[in-house]
Coordinates of C-alpha atoms in Angstrom, one line a residue:
M679 CA -9.0 -28.1 -6.1
G680 CA -8.9 -31.9 -6.4
A681 CA -6.0 -34.2 -7.4
S682 CA -7.2 -34.5 -10.9
Q683 CA -7.2 -30.7 -11.4
S684 CA -3.7 -30.5 -9.9
V685 CA -2.5 -33.1 -12.3
A686 CA -4.1 -31.3 -15.2
R687 CA -2.5 -28.1 -14.2
C688 CA 1.0 -29.7 -14.3
K689 CA 0.5 -31.2 -17.8
D690 CA 1.7 -29.3 -20.8
K691 CA -0.8 -27.0 -22.4
G692 CA -1.0 -25.1 -25.7
P693 CA 0.6 -21.7 -26.2
P694 CA -0.6 -19.5 -23.3
G695 CA -2.8 -16.5 -23.6
R696 CA -3.6 -16.5 -27.4
G697 CA -7.3 -16.2 -26.9
V698 CA -6.8 -13.3 -24.4
L699 CA -4.4 -11.4 -26.7
R700 CA -6.7 -11.8 -29.7
G701 CA -9.6 -10.1 -28.0
R702 CA -7.8 -7.5 -26.0
Q703 CA -8.3 -3.9 -27.1
K704 CA -5.4 -2.3 -25.2
F705 CA -2.0 -3.3 -24.0
S706 CA -1.6 -3.8 -20.2
P707 CA 0.6 -1.2 -18.4
W708 CA 3.3 -4.0 -18.2
D709 CA 3.2 -4.7 -22.0
D710 CA 3.0 -1.0 -22.8
A711 CA 6.1 -0.2 -20.6
L712 CA 8.2 -2.9 -22.3
L713 CA 7.1 -2.0 -25.8
S714 CA 7.9 1.7 -25.3
G715 CA 11.3 0.8 -23.7
R716 CA 10.5 2.5 -20.4
D717 CA 12.2 1.4 -17.2
P718 CA 10.0 -1.3 -15.5
R719 CA 10.6 0.6 -12.3
C720 CA 7.8 3.0 -13.4
L721 CA 5.4 0.1 -12.6
L722 CA 6.5 -0.2 -9.0
K723 CA 3.8 0.6 -6.6
R724 CA 5.0 2.5 -3.6
G725 CA 2.7 2.1 -0.7
L726 CA 3.0 3.5 2.8
R727 CA 4.8 0.4 4.0
H728 CA 6.0 -1.6 1.0
V729 CA 7.2 -1.3 -2.6
S730 CA 5.3 -3.9 -4.6
F731 CA 5.3 -5.3 -8.2
S732 CA 2.7 -7.6 -9.7
L733 CA 2.6 -9.8 -12.8
V734 CA -0.6 -11.8 -12.2
T735 CA -2.3 -14.0 -14.9
K736 CA 0.1 -13.1 -17.7
G737 CA 0.4 -16.6 -19.1
M738 CA 4.2 -16.5 -18.4
T739 CA 6.2 -19.7 -18.7
D740 CA 9.3 -17.8 -17.6
A741 CA 9.8 -14.8 -15.4
P742 CA 11.2 -11.8 -17.2
D743 CA 14.8 -11.0 -16.6
F744 CA 14.2 -7.4 -15.7
L745 CA 12.6 -8.6 -12.4
W746 CA 15.9 -9.4 -10.8
S747 CA 17.2 -5.9 -11.1
L748 CA 14.3 -4.5 -9.1
S749 CA 16.2 -4.7 -5.8
E750 CA 13.8 -2.4 -4.0
V751 CA 10.8 -4.7 -4.4
Q752 CA 9.3 -5.9 -1.1
K753 CA 6.1 -7.5 -2.3
L754 CA 6.3 -9.6 -5.5
N755 CA 3.2 -11.3 -6.9
L756 CA 3.8 -13.8 -9.8
S757 CA 0.7 -15.8 -9.1
H758 CA -1.5 -17.6 -11.6
N759 CA 0.9 -17.9 -14.4
Q760 CA 2.5 -21.1 -15.9
L761 CA 6.0 -20.8 -14.4
R762 CA 7.8 -24.1 -14.3
V763 CA 11.0 -22.8 -12.7
L764 CA 11.9 -19.9 -10.4
P765 CA 15.4 -18.9 -11.4
P766 CA 18.2 -18.6 -8.8
E767 CA 18.3 -14.8 -9.5
V768 CA 15.3 -14.5 -7.2
G769 CA 18.0 -14.4 -4.4
K770 CA 18.9 -10.9 -5.6
L771 CA 15.6 -9.5 -4.2
T772 CA 16.9 -9.4 -0.7
R773 CA 14.3 -6.9 0.5
L774 CA 11.4 -9.2 -0.3
V775 CA 8.9 -9.5 2.6
V776 CA 6.0 -11.2 0.6
L777 CA 6.5 -13.6 -2.3
N778 CA 3.3 -14.9 -4.0
L779 CA 3.9 -17.8 -6.4
C780 CA 0.6 -19.6 -6.1
G781 CA -1.1 -21.1 -9.2
N782 CA 2.0 -22.0 -11.2
R783 CA 3.7 -25.3 -12.2
L784 CA 6.7 -25.2 -9.9
K785 CA 8.1 -28.5 -8.9
T786 CA 10.6 -27.1 -6.4
L787 CA 12.2 -23.8 -5.3
P788 CA 15.8 -22.7 -5.9
R789 CA 18.4 -23.0 -3.1
E790 CA 18.9 -19.3 -3.5
V791 CA 15.6 -18.7 -1.7
S792 CA 17.9 -18.8 1.4
L793 CA 19.1 -15.3 0.5
L794 CA 15.7 -13.8 1.2
Q795 CA 16.4 -13.0 4.8
S796 CA 13.6 -10.5 5.1
L797 CA 10.9 -12.8 3.8
K798 CA 7.9 -13.1 6.1
V799 CA 5.2 -14.5 3.8
L800 CA 5.6 -17.2 1.1
F801 CA 2.7 -18.5 -0.9
V802 CA 3.5 -21.5 -3.1
H803 CA 0.1 -23.3 -3.0
M804 CA -1.5 -24.7 -6.2
N805 CA 1.7 -25.7 -7.8
C806 CA 3.4 -29.1 -8.6
L807 CA 5.9 -29.2 -5.7
T808 CA 7.3 -32.6 -5.0
E809 CA 10.1 -31.3 -2.7
L810 CA 11.4 -28.2 -0.9
P811 CA 15.0 -27.1 -0.6
A812 CA 16.5 -27.5 2.8
E813 CA 17.9 -24.0 2.4
L814 CA 14.4 -22.6 2.9
S815 CA 15.2 -22.9 6.6
A816 CA 17.5 -19.9 6.3
C817 CA 14.5 -17.6 6.0
R818 CA 14.4 -17.2 9.7
N819 CA 11.9 -14.3 9.6
L820 CA 9.2 -16.4 7.8
E821 CA 5.9 -16.2 9.5
V822 CA 3.4 -17.6 7.0
L823 CA 4.0 -20.5 4.7
S824 CA 1.3 -21.9 2.4
L825 CA 2.1 -25.2 0.6
S826 CA -1.4 -26.5 0.0
H827 CA -2.5 -28.3 -3.2
N828 CA 0.9 -29.7 -4.2
F829 CA 2.4 -33.2 -4.3
L830 CA 4.5 -33.1 -1.1
S831 CA 5.0 -36.2 1.0
Q832 CA 7.8 -34.9 3.3
L833 CA 9.5 -31.7 4.4
P834 CA 13.2 -31.1 5.1
A835 CA 14.1 -31.6 8.7
S836 CA 15.9 -28.3 8.6
L837 CA 12.5 -26.5 8.5
A838 CA 12.4 -27.0 12.3
D839 CA 14.6 -23.9 12.3
L840 CA 11.8 -21.6 11.2
S841 CA 11.2 -20.5 14.8
R842 CA 9.0 -17.5 13.9
L843 CA 6.6 -19.5 11.7
R844 CA 3.0 -18.9 12.9
K845 CA 0.8 -20.2 10.1
L846 CA 1.5 -23.3 8.1
N847 CA -0.8 -24.8 5.4
L848 CA 0.0 -28.4 4.3
S849 CA -3.4 -29.4 3.1
H850 CA -4.2 -31.3 -0.1
N851 CA -0.8 -33.0 -0.4
R852 CA 0.4 -36.6 0.1
F853 CA 1.6 -36.6 3.7
A854 CA 1.1 -40.0 5.5
H855 CA 2.0 -38.3 8.8
I856 CA 2.6 -34.8 10.1
P857 CA 6.3 -34.1 9.4
V858 CA 8.5 -34.3 12.5
C859 CA 10.0 -30.9 11.9
V860 CA 6.5 -29.4 12.4
F861 CA 6.5 -30.2 16.1
S862 CA 9.5 -28.0 16.6
L863 CA 7.6 -24.9 15.4
R864 CA 6.5 -23.7 18.8
E865 CA 5.0 -20.4 17.6
L866 CA 2.5 -22.0 15.3
D867 CA -1.0 -20.8 15.9
F868 CA -2.5 -22.2 12.7
L869 CA -1.9 -25.6 11.2
H870 CA -3.8 -27.1 8.3
V871 CA -3.1 -30.7 7.3
G872 CA -6.5 -31.6 5.9
S873 CA -7.0 -33.7 2.8
N874 CA -3.8 -35.8 3.1
R875 CA -3.2 -39.5 3.9
L876 CA -2.9 -39.3 7.6
E877 CA -4.0 -42.3 9.7
N878 CA -3.0 -40.9 13.1
I879 CA -1.8 -37.7 14.8
A880 CA 1.4 -38.2 16.7
E881 CA 1.5 -37.5 20.5
S882 CA 4.1 -34.8 19.7
I883 CA 1.2 -32.6 18.7
Q884 CA 1.2 -31.5 22.3
C885 CA 4.4 -29.6 21.7
L886 CA 2.5 -27.0 19.7
A887 CA 1.1 -25.2 22.7
S888 CA 0.3 -22.0 20.8
L889 CA -2.1 -23.6 18.3
Q890 CA -5.4 -21.9 18.1
I891 CA -6.6 -23.4 14.8
F892 CA -5.9 -27.1 13.9
I893 CA -7.5 -28.6 10.8
A894 CA -7.1 -32.3 9.9
E895 CA -10.3 -33.0 8.1
S896 CA -10.7 -35.5 5.3
N897 CA -8.0 -37.9 6.2
N898 CA -8.2 -41.5 7.6
I899 CA -7.4 -40.7 11.2
H900 CA -8.6 -43.6 13.4
A901 CA -8.2 -42.1 16.9
F902 CA -8.6 -38.8 18.6
P903 CA -5.3 -38.5 20.6
R904 CA -5.4 -37.4 24.2
S905 CA -2.5 -35.2 23.6
L906 CA -4.7 -32.9 21.5
C907 CA -6.6 -32.1 24.7
L908 CA -3.4 -30.5 26.1
L909 CA -3.6 -27.7 23.4
T910 CA -5.8 -25.6 25.6
R911 CA -5.6 -22.5 23.3
L912 CA -7.5 -24.3 20.6
E913 CA -10.5 -22.3 19.3
L914 CA -11.1 -24.3 16.2
L915 CA -10.5 -28.0 16.0
N916 CA -11.6 -29.7 12.8
L917 CA -11.5 -33.5 12.5
N918 CA -14.4 -33.9 10.1
N919 CA -14.5 -36.8 7.6
N920 CA -12.2 -39.2 9.4
D921 CA -12.5 -42.6 11.0
I922 CA -12.8 -41.6 14.7
Q923 CA -15.1 -43.8 16.8
T924 CA -14.5 -42.5 20.4
L925 CA -13.6 -39.2 22.0
P926 CA -11.1 -38.8 24.9
E927 CA -12.5 -38.2 28.4
E928 CA -10.1 -35.2 28.7
L929 CA -11.8 -33.4 25.8
Y930 CA -13.4 -30.9 28.3
L931 CA -9.9 -29.4 28.9
L932 CA -10.4 -27.6 25.5
C933 CA -12.3 -24.9 27.2
R934 CA -11.9 -22.3 24.4
L935 CA -13.9 -24.5 22.0
A936 CA -17.2 -22.5 22.1
R937 CA -19.6 -24.9 20.4
I938 CA -20.1 -28.0 18.2
A939 CA -19.5 -26.4 14.9
W940 CA -21.2 -27.4 11.6
N941 CA -20.2 -24.5 9.4
P942 CA -16.6 -24.9 8.1
M943 CA -15.9 -21.3 8.9
D944 CA -17.1 -21.4 12.5
K945 CA -14.8 -21.7 15.5
G946 CA -15.5 -24.7 17.7
L947 CA -15.3 -28.5 17.5
H948 CA -15.8 -30.0 14.1
I949 CA -16.3 -33.8 14.4
S950 CA -19.1 -34.6 11.9
H951 CA -18.9 -37.5 9.4
N952 CA -17.0 -39.8 11.7
P953 CA -18.3 -43.3 12.8
L954 CA -18.7 -42.2 16.4
S955 CA -20.0 -44.9 18.8
K956 CA -23.2 -44.4 20.8
P957 CA -24.2 -42.3 22.6
L958 CA -21.8 -39.7 21.1
P959 CA -23.9 -38.8 18.0
E960 CA -26.9 -38.0 20.2
L961 CA -24.7 -36.0 22.7
L962 CA -23.3 -33.9 19.9
E963 CA -26.9 -32.8 19.0
G964 CA -27.2 -31.6 22.6
G965 CA -24.2 -29.3 22.3
L966 CA -20.7 -29.1 23.7
E967 CA -21.8 -28.7 27.3
M968 CA -23.7 -31.9 27.3
L969 CA -20.8 -33.7 25.6
F970 CA -18.3 -32.3 28.1
S971 CA -20.5 -33.3 31.0
Y972 CA -20.8 -36.8 29.8
L973 CA -17.1 -37.2 29.3
K974 CA -16.3 -35.7 32.8
D975 CA -18.7 -38.2 34.4
K976 CA -17.2 -41.0 32.4
K977 CA -13.7 -40.1 33.6
H978 CA -14.7 -40.1 37.3
T979 CA -16.7 -43.3 37.3

């Protein structure tokens, strides 16, 4: 989703869902339960591992109050609605493990999110976020955090305390640099900062020794930092569509990069659509071994 689509999503629209309701032949299970006065707990899905509740694509501008009494819920999906505010009562759902809020109109999250001590997965991509509460750092069990397609330009320094975070998606935001707190997240194995406003990658990137996937495509990065070559666990490194002209001689240290990759889904080194100086473009066509060999020879001459 581009910036224009994000802006459009955050603008006021007409009354939600009228067209859908007009053509619908049956009430949904959710509507039917409320109209008949039944306990919403009858809609809880009890799986082998988690108790879940889903209200997806309901056109809601406000979350229904009965949600906050469902204290047993562990997976809550409110995605693809029109929620502008997540009320502080969400803090009552202390057993939540997965919270999916993607595709709404949220500009921030309530401070009470800090009460979700069991939370492991938080999806808030495709919203209108301009800030995050510092209290999010209290969710010490968080492992996956998706914040892509928002309007973020900074993160609270306190997020450095999310010591168990393994996957972080900051793509399609307004970051001019990778937030400093990110370099304290030593368990990260996935970091996506593509489609931002980055002009460089700080040397501190070398602190993220567990990284296996690093994506920084579609920025304005001018140099390939040598410190990236110290991340020897990298299996996918995507720097496509930047302003990189040269490659560091130590690139061969990234021995887990299997190939020069052209398909976005492939593991390997993605370095296309950069103004690479000669003879690098020709070497890329010859494959990663040829490129590594050239850089090794260059280093020792």
